[in-house]
Tab-separated table of C-alpha atoms in Angstrom:
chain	number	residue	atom	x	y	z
A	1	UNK	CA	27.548	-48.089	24.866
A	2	UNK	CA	30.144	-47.148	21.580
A	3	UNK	CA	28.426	-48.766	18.798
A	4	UNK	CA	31.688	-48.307	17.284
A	5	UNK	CA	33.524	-50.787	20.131
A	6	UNK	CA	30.484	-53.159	20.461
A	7	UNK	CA	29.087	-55.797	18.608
A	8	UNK	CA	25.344	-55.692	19.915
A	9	UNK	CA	22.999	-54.647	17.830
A	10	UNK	CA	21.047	-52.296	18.735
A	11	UNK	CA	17.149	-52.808	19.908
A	12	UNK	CA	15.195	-53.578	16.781
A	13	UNK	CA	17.568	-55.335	14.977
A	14	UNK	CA	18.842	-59.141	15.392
A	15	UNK	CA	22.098	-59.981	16.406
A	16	UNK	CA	24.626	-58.451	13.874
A	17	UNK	CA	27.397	-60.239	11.902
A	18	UNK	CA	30.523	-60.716	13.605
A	19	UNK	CA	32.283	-58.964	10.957
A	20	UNK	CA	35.799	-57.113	11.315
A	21	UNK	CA	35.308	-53.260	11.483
A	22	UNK	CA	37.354	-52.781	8.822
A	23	UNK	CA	36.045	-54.879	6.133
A	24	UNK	CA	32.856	-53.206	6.725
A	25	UNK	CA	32.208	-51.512	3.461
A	26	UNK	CA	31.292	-47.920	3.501
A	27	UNK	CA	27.747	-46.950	3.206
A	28	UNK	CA	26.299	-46.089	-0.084
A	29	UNK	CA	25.719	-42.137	-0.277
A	30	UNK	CA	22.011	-41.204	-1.883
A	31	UNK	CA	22.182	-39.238	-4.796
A	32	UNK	CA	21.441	-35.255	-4.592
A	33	UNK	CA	17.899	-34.946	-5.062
A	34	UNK	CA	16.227	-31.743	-6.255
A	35	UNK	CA	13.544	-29.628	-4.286
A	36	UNK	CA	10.173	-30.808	-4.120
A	37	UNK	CA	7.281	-28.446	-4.908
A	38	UNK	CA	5.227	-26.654	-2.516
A	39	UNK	CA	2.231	-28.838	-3.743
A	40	UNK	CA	3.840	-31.936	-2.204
A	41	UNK	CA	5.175	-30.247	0.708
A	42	UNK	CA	1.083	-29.458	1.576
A	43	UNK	CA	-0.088	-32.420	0.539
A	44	UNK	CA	2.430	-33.952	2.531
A	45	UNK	CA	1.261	-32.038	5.308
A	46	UNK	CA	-2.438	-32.467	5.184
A	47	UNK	CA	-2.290	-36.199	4.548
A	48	UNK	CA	-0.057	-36.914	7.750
A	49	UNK	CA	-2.464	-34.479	9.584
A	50	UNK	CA	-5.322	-36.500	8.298
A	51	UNK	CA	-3.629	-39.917	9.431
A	52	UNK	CA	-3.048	-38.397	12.779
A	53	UNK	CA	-6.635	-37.301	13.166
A	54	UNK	CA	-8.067	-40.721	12.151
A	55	UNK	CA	-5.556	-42.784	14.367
A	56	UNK	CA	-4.235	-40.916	17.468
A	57	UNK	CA	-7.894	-39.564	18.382
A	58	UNK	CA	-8.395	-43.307	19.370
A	59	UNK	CA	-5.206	-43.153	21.448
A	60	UNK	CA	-6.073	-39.756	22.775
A	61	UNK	CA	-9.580	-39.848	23.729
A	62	UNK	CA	-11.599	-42.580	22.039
A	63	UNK	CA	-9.714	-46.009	23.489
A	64	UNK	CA	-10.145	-44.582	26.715
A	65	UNK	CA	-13.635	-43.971	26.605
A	66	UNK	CA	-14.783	-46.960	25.161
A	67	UNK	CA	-12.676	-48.821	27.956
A	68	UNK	CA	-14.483	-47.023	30.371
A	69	UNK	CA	-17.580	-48.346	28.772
A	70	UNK	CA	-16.889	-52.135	28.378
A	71	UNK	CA	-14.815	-52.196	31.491
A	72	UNK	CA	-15.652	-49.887	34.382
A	73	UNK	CA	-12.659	-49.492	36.441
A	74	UNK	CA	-10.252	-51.345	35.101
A	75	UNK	CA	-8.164	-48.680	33.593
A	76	UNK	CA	-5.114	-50.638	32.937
A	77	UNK	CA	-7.162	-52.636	29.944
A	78	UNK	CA	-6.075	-49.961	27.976
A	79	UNK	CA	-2.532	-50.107	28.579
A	80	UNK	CA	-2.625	-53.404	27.682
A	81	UNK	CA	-4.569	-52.703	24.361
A	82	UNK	CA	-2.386	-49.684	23.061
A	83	UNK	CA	0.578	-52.296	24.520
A	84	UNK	CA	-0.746	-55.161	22.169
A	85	UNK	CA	-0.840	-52.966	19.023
A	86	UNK	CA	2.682	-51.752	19.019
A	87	UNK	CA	3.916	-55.229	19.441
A	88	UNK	CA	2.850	-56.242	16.265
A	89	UNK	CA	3.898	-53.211	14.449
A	90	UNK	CA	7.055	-53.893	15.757
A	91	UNK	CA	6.955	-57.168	14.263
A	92	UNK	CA	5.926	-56.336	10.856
A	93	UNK	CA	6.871	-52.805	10.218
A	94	UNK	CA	10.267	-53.970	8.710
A	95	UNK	CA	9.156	-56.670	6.832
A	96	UNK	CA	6.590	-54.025	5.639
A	97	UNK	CA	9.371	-51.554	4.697
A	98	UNK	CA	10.984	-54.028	2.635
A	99	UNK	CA	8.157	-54.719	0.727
A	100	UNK	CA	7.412	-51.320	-0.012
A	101	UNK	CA	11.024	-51.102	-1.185
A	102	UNK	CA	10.466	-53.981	-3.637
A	103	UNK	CA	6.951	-53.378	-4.454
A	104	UNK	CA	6.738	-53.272	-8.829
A	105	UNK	CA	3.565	-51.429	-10.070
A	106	UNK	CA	2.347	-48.442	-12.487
A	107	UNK	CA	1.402	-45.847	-9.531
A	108	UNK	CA	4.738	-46.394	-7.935
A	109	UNK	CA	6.305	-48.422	-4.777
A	110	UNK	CA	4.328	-45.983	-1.971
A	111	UNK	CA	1.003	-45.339	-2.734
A	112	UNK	CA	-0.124	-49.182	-3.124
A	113	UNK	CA	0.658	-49.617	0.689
A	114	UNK	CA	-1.019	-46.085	1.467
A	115	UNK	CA	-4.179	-47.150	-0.259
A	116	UNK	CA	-4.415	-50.016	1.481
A	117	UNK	CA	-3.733	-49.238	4.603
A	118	UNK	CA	-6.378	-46.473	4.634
A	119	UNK	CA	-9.007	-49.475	3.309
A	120	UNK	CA	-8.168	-51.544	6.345
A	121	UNK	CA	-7.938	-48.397	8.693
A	122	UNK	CA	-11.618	-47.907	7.721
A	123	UNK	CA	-12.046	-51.382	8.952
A	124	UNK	CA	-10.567	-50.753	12.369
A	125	UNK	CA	-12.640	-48.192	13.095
A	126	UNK	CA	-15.825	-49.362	12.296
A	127	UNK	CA	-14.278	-53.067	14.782
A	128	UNK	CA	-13.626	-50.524	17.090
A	129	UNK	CA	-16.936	-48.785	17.160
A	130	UNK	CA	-18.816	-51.585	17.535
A	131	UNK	CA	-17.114	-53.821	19.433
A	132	UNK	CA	-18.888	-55.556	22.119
A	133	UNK	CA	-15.907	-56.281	24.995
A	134	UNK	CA	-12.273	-55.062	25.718
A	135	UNK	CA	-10.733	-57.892	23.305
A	136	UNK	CA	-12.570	-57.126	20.309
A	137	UNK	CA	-11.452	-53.575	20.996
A	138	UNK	CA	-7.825	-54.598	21.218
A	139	UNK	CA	-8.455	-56.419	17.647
A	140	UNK	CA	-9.617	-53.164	16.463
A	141	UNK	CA	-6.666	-50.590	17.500
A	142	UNK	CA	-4.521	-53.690	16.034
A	143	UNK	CA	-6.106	-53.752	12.628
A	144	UNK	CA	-5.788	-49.820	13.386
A	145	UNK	CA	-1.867	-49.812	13.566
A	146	UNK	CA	-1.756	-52.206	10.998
A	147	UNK	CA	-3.585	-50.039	8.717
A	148	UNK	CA	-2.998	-46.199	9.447
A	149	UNK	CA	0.437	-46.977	10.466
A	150	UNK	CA	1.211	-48.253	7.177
A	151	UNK	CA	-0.169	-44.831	5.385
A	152	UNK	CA	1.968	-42.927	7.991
A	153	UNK	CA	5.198	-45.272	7.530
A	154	UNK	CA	4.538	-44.807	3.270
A	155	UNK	CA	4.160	-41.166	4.259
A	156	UNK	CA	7.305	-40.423	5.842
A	157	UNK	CA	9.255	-42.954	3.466
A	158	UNK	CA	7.869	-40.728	0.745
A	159	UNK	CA	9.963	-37.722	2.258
A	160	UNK	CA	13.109	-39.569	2.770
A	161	UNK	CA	12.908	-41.208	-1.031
A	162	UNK	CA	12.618	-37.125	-2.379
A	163	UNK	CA	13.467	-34.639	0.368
A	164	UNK	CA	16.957	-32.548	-0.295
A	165	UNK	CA	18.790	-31.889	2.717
A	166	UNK	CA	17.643	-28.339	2.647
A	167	UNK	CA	14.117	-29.169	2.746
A	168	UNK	CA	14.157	-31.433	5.405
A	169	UNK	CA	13.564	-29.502	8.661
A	170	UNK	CA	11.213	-27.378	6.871
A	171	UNK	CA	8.868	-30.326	5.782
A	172	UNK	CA	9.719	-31.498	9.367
A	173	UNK	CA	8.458	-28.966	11.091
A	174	UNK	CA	5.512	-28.494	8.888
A	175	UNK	CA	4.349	-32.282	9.453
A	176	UNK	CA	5.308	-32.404	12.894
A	177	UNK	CA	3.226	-29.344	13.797
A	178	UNK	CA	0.083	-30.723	12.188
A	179	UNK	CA	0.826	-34.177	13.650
A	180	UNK	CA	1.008	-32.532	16.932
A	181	UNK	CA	-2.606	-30.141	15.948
A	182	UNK	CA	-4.603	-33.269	14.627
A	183	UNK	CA	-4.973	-34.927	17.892
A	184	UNK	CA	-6.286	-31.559	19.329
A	185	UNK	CA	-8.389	-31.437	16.332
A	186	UNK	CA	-9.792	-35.069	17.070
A	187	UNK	CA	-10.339	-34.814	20.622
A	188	UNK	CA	-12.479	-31.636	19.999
A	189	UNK	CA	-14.461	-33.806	17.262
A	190	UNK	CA	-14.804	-37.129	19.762
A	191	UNK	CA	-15.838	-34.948	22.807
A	192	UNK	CA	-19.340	-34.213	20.728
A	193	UNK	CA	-19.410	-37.968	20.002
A	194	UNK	CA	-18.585	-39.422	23.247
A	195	UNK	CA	-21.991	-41.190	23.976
A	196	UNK	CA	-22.024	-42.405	20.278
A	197	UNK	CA	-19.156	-45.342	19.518
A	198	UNK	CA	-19.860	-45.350	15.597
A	199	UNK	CA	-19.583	-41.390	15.360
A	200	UNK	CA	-16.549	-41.644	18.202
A	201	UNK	CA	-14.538	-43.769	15.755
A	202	UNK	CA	-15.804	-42.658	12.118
A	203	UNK	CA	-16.004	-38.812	12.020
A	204	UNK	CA	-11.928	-38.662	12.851
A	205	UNK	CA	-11.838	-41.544	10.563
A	206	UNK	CA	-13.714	-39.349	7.468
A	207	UNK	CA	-11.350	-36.738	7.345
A	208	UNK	CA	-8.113	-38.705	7.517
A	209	UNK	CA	-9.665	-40.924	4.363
A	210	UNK	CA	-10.153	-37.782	2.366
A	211	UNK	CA	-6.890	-35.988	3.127
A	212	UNK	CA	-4.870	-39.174	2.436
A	213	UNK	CA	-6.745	-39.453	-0.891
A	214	UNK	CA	-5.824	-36.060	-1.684
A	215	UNK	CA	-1.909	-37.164	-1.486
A	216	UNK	CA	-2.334	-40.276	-3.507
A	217	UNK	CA	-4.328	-38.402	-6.236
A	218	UNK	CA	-2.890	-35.485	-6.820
A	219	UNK	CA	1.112	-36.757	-6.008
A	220	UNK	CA	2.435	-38.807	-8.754
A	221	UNK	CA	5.353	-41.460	-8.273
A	222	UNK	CA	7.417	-43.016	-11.010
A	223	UNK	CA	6.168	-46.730	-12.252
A	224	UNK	CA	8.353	-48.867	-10.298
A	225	UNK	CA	7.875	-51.994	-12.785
A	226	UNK	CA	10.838	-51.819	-14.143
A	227	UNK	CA	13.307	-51.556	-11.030
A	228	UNK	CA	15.677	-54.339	-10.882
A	229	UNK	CA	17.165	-56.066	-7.726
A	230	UNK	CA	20.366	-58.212	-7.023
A	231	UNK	CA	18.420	-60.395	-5.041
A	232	UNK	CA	15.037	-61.812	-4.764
A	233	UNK	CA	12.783	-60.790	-1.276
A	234	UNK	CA	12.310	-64.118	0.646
A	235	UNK	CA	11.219	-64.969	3.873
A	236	UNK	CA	15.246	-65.752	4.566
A	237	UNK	CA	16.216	-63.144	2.625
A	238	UNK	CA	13.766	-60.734	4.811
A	239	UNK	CA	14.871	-62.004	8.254
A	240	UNK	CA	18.337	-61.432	7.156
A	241	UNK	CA	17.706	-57.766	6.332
A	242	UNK	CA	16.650	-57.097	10.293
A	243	UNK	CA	20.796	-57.534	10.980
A	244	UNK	CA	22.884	-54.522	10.129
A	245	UNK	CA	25.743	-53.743	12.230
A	246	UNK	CA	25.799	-50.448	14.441
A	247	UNK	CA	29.157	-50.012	13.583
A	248	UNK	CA	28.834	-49.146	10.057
A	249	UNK	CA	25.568	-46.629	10.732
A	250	UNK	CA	26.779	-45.542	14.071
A	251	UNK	CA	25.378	-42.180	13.658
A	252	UNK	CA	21.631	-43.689	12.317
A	253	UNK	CA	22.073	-45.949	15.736
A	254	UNK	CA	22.743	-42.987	18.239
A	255	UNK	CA	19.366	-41.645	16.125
A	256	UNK	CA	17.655	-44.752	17.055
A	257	UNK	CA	18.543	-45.165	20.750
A	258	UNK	CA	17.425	-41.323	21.237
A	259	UNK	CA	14.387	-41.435	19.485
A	260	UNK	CA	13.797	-44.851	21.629
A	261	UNK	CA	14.068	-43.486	24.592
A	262	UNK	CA	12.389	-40.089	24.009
A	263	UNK	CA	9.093	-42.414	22.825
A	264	UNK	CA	9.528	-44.429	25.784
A	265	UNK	CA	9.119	-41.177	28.202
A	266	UNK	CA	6.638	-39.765	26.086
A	267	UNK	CA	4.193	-43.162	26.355
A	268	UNK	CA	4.046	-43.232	29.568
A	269	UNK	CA	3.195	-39.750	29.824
A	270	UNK	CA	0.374	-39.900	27.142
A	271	UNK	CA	-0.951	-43.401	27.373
A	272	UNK	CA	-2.808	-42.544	30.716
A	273	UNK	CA	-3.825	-38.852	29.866
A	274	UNK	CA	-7.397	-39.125	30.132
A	275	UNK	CA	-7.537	-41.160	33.244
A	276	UNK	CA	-4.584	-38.362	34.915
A	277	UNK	CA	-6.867	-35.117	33.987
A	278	UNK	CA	-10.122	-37.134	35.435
A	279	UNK	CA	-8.083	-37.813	38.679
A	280	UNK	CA	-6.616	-34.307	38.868
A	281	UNK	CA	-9.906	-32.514	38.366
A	282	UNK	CA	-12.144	-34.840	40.188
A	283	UNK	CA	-14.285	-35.455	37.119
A	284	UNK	CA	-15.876	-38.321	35.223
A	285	UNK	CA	-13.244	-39.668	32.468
A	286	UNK	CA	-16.299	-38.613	30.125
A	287	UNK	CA	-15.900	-35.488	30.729
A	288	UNK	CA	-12.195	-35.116	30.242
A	289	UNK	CA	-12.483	-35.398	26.080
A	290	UNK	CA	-13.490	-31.385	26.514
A	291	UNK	CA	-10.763	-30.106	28.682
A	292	UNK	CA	-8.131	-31.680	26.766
A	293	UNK	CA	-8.803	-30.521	23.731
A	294	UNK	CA	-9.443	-27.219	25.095
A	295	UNK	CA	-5.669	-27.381	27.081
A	296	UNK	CA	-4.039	-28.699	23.950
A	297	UNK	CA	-6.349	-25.469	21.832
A	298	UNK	CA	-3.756	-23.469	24.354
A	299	UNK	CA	-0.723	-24.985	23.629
A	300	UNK	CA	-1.232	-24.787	19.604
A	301	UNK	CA	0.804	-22.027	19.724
A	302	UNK	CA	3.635	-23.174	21.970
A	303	UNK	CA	3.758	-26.338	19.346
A	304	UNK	CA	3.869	-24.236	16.281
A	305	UNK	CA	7.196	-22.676	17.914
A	306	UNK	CA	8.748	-26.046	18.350
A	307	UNK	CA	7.772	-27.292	15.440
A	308	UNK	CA	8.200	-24.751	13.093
A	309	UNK	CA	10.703	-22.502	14.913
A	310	UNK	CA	12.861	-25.531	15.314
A	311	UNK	CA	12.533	-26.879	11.702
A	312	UNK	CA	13.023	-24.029	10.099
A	313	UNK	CA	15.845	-22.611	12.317
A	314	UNK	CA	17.695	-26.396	12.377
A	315	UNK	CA	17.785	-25.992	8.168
A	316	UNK	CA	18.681	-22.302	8.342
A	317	UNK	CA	21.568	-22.511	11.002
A	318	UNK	CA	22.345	-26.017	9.324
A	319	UNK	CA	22.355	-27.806	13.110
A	320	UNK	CA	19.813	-30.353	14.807
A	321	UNK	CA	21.500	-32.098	17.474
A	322	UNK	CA	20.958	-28.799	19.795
A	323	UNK	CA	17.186	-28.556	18.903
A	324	UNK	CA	16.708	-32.225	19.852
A	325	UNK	CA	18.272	-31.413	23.178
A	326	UNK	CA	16.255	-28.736	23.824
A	327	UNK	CA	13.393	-30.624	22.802
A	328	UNK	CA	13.847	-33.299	25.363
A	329	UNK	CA	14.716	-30.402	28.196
A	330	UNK	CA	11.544	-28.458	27.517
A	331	UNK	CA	9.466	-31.812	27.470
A	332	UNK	CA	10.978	-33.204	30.617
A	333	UNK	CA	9.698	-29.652	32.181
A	334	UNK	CA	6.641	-29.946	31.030
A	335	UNK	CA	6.434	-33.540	32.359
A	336	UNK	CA	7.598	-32.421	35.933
A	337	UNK	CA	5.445	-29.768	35.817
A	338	UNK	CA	2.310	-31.732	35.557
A	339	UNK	CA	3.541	-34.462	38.042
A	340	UNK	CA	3.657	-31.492	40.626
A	341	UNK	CA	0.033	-30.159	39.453
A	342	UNK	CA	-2.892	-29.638	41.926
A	343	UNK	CA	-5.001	-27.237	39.950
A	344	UNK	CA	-5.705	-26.011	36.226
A	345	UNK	CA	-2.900	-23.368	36.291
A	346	UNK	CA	-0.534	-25.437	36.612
A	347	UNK	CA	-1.617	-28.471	33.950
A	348	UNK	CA	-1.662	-25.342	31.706
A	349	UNK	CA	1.797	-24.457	32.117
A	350	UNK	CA	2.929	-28.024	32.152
A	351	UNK	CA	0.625	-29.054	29.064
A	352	UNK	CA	2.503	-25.515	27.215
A	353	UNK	CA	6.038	-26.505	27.754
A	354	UNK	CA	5.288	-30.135	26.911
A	355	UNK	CA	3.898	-28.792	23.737
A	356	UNK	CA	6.936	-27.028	22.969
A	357	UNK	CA	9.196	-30.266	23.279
A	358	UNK	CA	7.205	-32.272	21.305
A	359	UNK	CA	7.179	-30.423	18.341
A	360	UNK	CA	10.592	-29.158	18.406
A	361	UNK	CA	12.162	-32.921	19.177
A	362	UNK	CA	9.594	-34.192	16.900
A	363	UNK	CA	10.696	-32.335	13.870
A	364	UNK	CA	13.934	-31.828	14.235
A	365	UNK	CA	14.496	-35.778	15.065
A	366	UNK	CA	12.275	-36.243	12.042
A	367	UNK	CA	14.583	-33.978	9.928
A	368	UNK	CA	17.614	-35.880	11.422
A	369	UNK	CA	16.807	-39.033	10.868
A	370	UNK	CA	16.873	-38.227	7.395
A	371	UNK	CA	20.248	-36.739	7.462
A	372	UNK	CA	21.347	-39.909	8.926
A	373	UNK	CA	19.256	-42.768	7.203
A	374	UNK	CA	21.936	-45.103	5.360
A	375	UNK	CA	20.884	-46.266	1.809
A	376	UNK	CA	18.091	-43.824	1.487
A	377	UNK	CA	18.373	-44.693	-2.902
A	378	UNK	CA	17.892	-48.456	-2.356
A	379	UNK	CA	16.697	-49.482	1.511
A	380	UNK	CA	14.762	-46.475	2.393
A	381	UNK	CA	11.956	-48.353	3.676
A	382	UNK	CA	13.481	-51.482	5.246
A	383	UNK	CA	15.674	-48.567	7.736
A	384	UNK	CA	12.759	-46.705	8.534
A	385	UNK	CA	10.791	-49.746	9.375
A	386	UNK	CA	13.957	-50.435	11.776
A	387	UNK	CA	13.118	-46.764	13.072
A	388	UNK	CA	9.654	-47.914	14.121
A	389	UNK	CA	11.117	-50.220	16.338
A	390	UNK	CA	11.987	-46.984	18.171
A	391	UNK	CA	9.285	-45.806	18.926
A	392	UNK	CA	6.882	-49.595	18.490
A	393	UNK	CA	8.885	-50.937	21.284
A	394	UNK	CA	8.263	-47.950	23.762
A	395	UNK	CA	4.012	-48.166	22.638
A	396	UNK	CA	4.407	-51.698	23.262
A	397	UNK	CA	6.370	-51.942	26.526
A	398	UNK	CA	5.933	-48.380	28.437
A	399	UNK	CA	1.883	-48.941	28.491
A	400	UNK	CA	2.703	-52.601	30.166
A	401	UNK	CA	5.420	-50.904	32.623
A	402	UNK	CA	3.489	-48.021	33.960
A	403	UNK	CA	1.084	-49.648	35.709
A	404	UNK	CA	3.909	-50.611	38.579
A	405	UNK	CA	4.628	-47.020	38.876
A	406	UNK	CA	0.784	-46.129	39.354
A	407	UNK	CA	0.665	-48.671	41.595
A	408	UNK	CA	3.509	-47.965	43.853
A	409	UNK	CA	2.457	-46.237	47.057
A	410	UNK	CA	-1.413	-46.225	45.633
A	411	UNK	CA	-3.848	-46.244	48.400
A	412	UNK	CA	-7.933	-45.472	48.402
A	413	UNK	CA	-8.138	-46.142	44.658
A	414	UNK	CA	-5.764	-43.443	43.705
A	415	UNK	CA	-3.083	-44.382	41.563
A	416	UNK	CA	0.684	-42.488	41.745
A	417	UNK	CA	0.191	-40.100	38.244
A	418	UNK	CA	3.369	-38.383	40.200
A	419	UNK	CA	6.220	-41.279	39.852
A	420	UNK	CA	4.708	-42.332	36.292
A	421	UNK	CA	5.572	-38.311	34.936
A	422	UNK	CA	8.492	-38.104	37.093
A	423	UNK	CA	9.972	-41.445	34.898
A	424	UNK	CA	8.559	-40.451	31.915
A	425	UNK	CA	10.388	-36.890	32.469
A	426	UNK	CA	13.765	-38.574	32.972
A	427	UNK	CA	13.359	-40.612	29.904
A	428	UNK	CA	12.350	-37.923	27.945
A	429	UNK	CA	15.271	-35.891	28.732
A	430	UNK	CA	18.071	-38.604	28.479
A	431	UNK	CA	17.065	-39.303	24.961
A	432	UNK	CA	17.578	-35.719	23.715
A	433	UNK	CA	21.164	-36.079	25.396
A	434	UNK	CA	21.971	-39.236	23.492
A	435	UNK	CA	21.175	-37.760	20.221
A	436	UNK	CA	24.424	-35.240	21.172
A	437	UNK	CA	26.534	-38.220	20.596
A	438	UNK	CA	26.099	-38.103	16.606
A	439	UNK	CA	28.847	-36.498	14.928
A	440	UNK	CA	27.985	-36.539	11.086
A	441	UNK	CA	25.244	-34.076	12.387
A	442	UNK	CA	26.351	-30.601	13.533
């Protein structure tokens, strides 16, 4: 659908004014910003890598095995759990945004919301740890998205409030590749924790409370007390902030739809990792935490050249919309790759090329979005909370939807891993081709 001939809005976002397209006024540009120094570019980097640790590890290893535990067999408990927490990210991240937008204090409009959300992350883990049945674990992994996704939304706002254009795929690429290392790094940590919940949860947790400290310490940001607004933040005020018409960002809402429906593809893929390498390899789920870790040790590497290769290249040949693509082609490989897989050869060679996509689409997306995001002086955070929706509604709603495709010619217990990557593969791949539809973006 034209987002320039429509007057949808698109997922994310309530219905939009019906306004005429040419009393639309033009978006606000963001004033040049200078480079940032390499201090914040690695504190940057650790403190996403730290977030990532603390709050994917769940998502990667942990959830699964404590659904094992409380639930024997009933593996689609923790679809529905990782399901539950993106909905209500997706229904708070904006409002979220906005207030970090507004927020008036000495240390700044970020770091208030990143110190907080690390206090309640803390929380999460230690509800998650200890909880005795599946839907006290599901309140745990929410109070967990609440919390660490707040540091990580802060985070990235952070780069799009004081990244140059010429910084941005380099940064990208930088935090995309340790985003895309912590998880490996976690899983190796929970696989020597497995048969202890408090050490499953907390250990990850540790290191992504110091590294985020480290950011909010050492990077300084500008007392925001005296910031003045045209209009006060109410609860009207906030609802009517979800509306913006595609027409007058179509480029930001191409961005969006891509991302969407990369996320989407990507979900399904990773939701049900553990329980797909136990079935594979005719092990205990237990037992997978090693093997992962060890198959994502191998494709450290192949990330590092999408990431990085991608970032830097995308900044240095000034183009991002063919890295995305390529991104999305080298995932949905990957992805068919694995469906196809009997033995360990080939999960290796699927788990490498997947590795590539991610981090180059990750990065390069990330980089993009920036290039794209309207009002970065002024709304920065309410249009990256819109963003989340993108990839919110795909946690929320691909965990929920895969269990029809596991189910769909399942017989003896055995559950169709081949359709669920074969769907996510064709997701994956259609949302690098809709990012080619931007055109402010070479």
């Amino acid at each position: 659908m034209n987002p320039h001939e429509s007057r949808a809005a698109v997922p994310g976002a309530l219905a939009p004014a019906a306004v005429v397209e040419s009393e639309l006024p033009a978006p606000t540009p963001a004033p040049e910003v200078p480079k940032v120094s390499a201090r914040y570019i690695w504190l940057m980097v650790l403190a996403q890598f730290g977030v990532f640790v603390a709050f994917i590890t769940p998502l990667a290893i942990s959830l699964a095995i404590r659904v094992n535990q409380l639930a024997p067999g009933n593996q689609e408990y923790l679809g529905y759990i990782t399901g539950a927490g993106a909905l209500v990210v997706m229904l708070t991240s904006p409002f979220l945004g906005m207030a970090s937008d507004r927020t008036r204090t000495r240390i700044g409009r970020r770091r208030p919301f990143m110190i907080a959300g690390t206090l309640l992350g803390v929380v999460s883990l230690l509800v998650m740890a200890y909880a005795p049945n599946v839907l006290m674990l599901g309140a745990g992994w929410i109070l967990a998205q609440l919390g660490w996704g707040q540091v990580l939304s802060n985070l990235q706002i952070s780069t799009a409030d004081r990244l140059p254009e010429s910084q941005r795929g380099k940064v990208a690429g930088l935090t995309g590749f340790s985003t895309q290392v912590a998880p490996v790094f976690g899983v190796v940590i929970a696989g020597g924790f497995a048969a202890d919940p408090l050490l499953l949860f907390m250990v990850p947790g540790v290191v992504g409370v110091i590294l985020v400290a480290l950011f909010v310490l050492f990077v300084h940001e500008a007392d925001s007390r005296g910031m003045k607004f045209s209009d006060n933040l109410t609860p009207a005020t906030m609802l009517r902030k979800y509306i913006y018409d595609p027409r007058q960002y179509p480029d930001f809402s191409w961005n969006w739809l891509g991302r969407f429906l990369f996320y989407f593809g990507l979900t399904l893929n990773t939701t049900f990792t553990a329980f797909f390498f136990a079935s594979r390899l005719g092990i205990p789920v237990e037992q997978v935490g090693g093997i992962i870790a060890a198959l994502g040790g191998a494709g450290v590497l192949a990330t590092t050249a999408g990431a990085l290769g991608g970032g830097f290249l995308s900044d240095r040949l000034r183009r991002r919309r063919l890295f995305v693509l390529l991104g999305g082609i080298f995932m949905a490989s990957g992805m068919v790759t694995m469906a196809f897989s009997a033995d360990l050869a080939l999960l290796i060679a699927g788990s490498l090329m997947t590795s590539v996509g991610i981090g180059t689409f990750a990065a390069v997306d990330q980089a993009l979005l920036l290039d794209v995001l309207p009002e970065k002086n002024t709304d920065a955070g309410r249009f990256m909370g819109i963003t989340g929706f993108a990839t919110s509604i795909p946690q929320s709603a691909a965990p929920l939807i895969a269990p029809i495709f596991l189910a769909v010619g399942a017989a003896g217990g055995q559950k169709n891993y081949t359709l669920l990557f074969l769907v996510a593969a064709g997701f994956v791949l259609l949302g690098g081709a809709v990012i080619m539809r931007i055109r402010s973006v070479r």
